[in-house]
Rosetta silent file (secondary structure, phi, psi, omega in degrees, C-alpha in Angstrom):
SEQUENCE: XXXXXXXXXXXXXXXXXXXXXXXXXXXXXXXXXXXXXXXXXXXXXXXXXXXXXXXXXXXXXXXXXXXXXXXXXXXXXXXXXXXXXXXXXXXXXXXXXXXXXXXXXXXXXXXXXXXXXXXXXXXXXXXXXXXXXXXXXXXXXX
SCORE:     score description
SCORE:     0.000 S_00000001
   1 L     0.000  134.686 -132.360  164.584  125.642  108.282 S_00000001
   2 L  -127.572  123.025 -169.683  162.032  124.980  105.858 S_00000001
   3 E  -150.845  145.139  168.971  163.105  122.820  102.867 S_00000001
   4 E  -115.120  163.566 -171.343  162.244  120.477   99.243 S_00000001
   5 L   -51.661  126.690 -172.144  164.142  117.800   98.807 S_00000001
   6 L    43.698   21.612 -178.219  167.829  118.348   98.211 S_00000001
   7 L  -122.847    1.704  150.839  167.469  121.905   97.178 S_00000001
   8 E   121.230  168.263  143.644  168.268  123.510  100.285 S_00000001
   9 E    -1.153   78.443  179.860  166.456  126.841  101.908 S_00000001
  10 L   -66.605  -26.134 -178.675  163.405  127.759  100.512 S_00000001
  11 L   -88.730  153.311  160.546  163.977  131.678  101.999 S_00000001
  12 L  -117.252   30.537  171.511  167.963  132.319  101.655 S_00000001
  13 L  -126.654  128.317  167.308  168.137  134.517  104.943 S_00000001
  14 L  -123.781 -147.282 -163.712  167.192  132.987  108.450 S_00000001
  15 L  -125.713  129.919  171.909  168.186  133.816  112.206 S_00000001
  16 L   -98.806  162.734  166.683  170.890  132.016  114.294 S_00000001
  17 E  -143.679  150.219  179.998  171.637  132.875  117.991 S_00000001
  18 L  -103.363  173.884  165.213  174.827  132.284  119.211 S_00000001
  19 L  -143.036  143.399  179.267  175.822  130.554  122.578 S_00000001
  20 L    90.265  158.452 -123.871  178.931  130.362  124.189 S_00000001
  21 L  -108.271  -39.440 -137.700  182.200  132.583  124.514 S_00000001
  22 L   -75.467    5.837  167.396  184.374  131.198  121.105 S_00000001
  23 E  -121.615   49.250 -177.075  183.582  133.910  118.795 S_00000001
  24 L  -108.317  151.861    1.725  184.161  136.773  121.112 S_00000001
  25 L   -63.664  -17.820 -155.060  185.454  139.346  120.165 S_00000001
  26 L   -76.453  -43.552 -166.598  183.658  139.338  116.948 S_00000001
  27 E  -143.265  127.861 -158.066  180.167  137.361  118.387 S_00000001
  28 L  -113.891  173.011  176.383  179.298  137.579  122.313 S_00000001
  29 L   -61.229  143.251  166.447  176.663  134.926  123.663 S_00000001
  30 L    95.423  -26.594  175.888  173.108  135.871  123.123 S_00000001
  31 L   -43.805  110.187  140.042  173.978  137.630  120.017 S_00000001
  32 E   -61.644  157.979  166.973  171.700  137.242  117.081 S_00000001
  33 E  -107.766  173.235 -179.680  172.727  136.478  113.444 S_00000001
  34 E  -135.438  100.398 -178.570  171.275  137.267  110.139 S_00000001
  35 E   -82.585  140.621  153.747  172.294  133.945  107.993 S_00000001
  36 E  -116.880   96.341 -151.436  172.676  133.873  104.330 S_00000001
  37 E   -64.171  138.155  177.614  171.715  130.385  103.450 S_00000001
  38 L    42.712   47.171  147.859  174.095  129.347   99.799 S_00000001
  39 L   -44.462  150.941 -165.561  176.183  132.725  100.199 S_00000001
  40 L   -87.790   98.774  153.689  179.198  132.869   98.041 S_00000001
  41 L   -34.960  139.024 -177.026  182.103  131.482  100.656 S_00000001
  42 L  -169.107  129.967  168.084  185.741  132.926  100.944 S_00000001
  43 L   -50.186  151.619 -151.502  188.109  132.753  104.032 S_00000001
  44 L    89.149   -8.809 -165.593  187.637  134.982  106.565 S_00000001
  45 L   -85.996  151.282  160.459  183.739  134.765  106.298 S_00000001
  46 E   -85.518  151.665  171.433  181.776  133.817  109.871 S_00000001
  47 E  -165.288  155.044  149.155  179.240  131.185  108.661 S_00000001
  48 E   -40.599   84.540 -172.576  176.965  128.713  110.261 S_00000001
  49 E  -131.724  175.123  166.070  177.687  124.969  109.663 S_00000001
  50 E   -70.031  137.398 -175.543  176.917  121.984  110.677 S_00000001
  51 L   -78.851  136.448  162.808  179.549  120.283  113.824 S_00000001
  52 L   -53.853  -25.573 -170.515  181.076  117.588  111.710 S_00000001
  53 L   -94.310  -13.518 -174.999  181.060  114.806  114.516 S_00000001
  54 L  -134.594   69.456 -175.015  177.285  116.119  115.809 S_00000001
  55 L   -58.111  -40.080  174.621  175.143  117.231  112.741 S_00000001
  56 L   -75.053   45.277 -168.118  172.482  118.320  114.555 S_00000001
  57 L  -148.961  116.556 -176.973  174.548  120.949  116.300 S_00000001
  58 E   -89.776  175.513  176.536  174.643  124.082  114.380 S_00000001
  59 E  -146.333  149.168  176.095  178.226  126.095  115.226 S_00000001
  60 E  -120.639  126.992  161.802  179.142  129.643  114.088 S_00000001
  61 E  -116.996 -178.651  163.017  182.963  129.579  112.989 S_00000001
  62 E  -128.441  144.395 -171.481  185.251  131.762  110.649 S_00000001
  63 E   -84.507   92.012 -164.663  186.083  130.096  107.723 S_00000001
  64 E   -88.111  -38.229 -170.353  189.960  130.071  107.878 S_00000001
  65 E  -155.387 -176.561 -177.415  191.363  128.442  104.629 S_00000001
  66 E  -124.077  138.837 -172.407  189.699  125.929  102.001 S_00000001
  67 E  -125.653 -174.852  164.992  191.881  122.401  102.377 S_00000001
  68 L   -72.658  115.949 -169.141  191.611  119.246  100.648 S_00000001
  69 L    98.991    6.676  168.967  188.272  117.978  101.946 S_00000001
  70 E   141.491 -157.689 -175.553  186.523  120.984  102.787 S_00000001
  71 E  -127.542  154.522 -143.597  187.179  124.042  104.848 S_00000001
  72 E  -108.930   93.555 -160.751  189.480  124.373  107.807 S_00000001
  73 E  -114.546  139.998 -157.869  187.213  126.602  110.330 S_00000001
  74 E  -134.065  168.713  159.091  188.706  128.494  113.508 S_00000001
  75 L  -127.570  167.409 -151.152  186.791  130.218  116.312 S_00000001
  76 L   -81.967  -11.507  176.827  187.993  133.823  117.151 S_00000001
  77 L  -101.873  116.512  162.222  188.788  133.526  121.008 S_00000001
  78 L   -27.863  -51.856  175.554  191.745  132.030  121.836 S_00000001
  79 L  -103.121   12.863  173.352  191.188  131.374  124.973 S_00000001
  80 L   -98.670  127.064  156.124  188.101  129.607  124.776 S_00000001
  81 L    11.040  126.935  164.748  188.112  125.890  124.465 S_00000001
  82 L   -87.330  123.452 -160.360  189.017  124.568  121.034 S_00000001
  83 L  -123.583   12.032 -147.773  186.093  123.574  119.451 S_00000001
  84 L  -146.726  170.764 -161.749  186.627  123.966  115.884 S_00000001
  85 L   -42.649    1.908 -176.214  188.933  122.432  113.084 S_00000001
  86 L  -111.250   31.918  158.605  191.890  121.975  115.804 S_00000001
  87 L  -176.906   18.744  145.486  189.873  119.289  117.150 S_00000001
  88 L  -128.237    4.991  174.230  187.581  117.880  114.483 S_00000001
  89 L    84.859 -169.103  177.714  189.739  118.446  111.446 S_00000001
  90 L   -74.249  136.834 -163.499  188.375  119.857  108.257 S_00000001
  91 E  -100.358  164.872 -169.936  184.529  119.979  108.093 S_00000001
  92 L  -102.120  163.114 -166.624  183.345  119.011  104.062 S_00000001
  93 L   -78.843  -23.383  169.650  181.577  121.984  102.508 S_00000001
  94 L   -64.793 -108.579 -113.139  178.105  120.121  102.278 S_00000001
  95 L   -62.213  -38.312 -165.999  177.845  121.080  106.303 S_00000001
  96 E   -57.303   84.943 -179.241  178.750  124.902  105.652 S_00000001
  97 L   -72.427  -38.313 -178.595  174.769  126.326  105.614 S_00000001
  98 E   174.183 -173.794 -161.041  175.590  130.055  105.018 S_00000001
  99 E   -92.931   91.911  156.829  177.121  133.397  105.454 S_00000001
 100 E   -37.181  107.572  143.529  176.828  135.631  108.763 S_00000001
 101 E  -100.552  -14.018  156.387  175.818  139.046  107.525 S_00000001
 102 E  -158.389 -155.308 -168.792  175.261  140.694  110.757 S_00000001
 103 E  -151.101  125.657  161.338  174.644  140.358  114.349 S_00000001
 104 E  -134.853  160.391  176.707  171.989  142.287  116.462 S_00000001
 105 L   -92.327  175.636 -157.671  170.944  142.078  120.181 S_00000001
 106 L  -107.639  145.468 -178.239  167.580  141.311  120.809 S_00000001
 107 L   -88.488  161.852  164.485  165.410  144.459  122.556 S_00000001
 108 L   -42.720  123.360  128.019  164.701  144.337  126.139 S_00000001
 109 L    -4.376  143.898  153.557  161.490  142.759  127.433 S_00000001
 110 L    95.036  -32.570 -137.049  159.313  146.158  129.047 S_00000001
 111 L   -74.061  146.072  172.092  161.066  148.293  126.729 S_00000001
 112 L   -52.456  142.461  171.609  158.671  151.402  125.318 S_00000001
 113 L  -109.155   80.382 -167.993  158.481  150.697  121.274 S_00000001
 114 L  -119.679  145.306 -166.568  158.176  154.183  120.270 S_00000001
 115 H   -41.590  -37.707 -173.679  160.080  155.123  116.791 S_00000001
 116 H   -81.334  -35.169  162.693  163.094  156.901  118.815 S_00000001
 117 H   -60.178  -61.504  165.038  163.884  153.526  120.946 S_00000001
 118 H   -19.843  -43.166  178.723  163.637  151.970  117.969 S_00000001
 119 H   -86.352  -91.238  172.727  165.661  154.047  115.768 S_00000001
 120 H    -7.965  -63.273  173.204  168.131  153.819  118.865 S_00000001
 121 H   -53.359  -54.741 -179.935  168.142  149.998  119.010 S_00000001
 122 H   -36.872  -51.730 -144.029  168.594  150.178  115.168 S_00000001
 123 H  -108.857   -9.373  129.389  171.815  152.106  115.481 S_00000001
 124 H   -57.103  -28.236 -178.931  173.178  150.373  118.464 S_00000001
 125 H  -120.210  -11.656 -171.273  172.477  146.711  118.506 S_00000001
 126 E   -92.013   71.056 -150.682  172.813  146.359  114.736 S_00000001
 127 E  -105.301  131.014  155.936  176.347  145.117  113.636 S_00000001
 128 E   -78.321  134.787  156.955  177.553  143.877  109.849 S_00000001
 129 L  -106.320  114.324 -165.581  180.103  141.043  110.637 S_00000001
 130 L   -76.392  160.732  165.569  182.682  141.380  107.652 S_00000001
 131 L   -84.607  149.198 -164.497  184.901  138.789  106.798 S_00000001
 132 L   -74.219  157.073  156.644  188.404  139.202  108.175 S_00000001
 133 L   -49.280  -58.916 -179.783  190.927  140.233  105.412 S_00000001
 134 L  -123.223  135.722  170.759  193.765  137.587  106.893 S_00000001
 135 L  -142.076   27.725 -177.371  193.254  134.994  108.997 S_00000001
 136 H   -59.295  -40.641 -171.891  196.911  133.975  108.646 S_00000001
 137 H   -75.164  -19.892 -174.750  197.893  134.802  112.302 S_00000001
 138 H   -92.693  -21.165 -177.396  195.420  132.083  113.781 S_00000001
 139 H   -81.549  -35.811  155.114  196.625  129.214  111.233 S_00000001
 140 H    -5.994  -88.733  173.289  199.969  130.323  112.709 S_00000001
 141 H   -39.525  -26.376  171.506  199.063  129.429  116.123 S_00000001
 142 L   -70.419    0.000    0.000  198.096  126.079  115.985 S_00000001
């Protein structure tokens, strides 16, 4: 990420990849993202941040509620190891880098690039990821 001093981004969209199972259903391993670097936040958003206890470990969460101290970040599988604010607490809002606006797979090695694969890939691998409406049922659960 490409930067001047204390201001951040110079582009405000980069590329993320995810690894690991804790945003499936929503984000599967291997998945890219299309970050929006000082996006307007609001719970329910997927977003990039820094892990609070490991900065240099980026994380993709959903941004479950805004707390005193920052924002209170969940990941969407259940059943995956908790990894996320129910075992580092509230991350501060300086770490929060941006906004997920979509997700695409990456094409296939080999693959022909001719406009109709292309076109294909486009319409197939090429996901918005909205922010959830409620995220009520997961602060529930903890």
């Amino acid at each position: 990420m490409t930067t001047e001093r204390g201001r951040g981004p110079l582009l405000p969209f980069g590329v993320a990849e995810v690894t690991g199972p804790s945003m499936v259903p929503t984000l599967h391993h291997g998945d890219r993202l299309l970050v929006h670097y000082g996006a307007p936040l609001r719970p329910g958003a997927v977003a990039v941040l820094r892990h609070p206890l490991q900065q240099d470990l980026l994380i993709v969460k959903r941004l479950a509620e805004r707390r005193d101290g920052g924002w209170w970040v969940l990941g969407d599988n259940r059943a995956a190891e908790a990894v996320d604010s129910r075992s580092f607490g509230t991350v501060p809002a300086e770490l929060v880098l941006g906004r997920v606006r979509a997700r695409y797979r990456g094409v296939r090695p080999g693959r022909q690039r001719s406009a109709g694969v292309v076109l294909a890939w486009l319409f197939s691998a090429v996901r918005p990821v909205p922010a959830e409406r409620s995220v009520s049922w997961r602060l529930r659960a903890r």
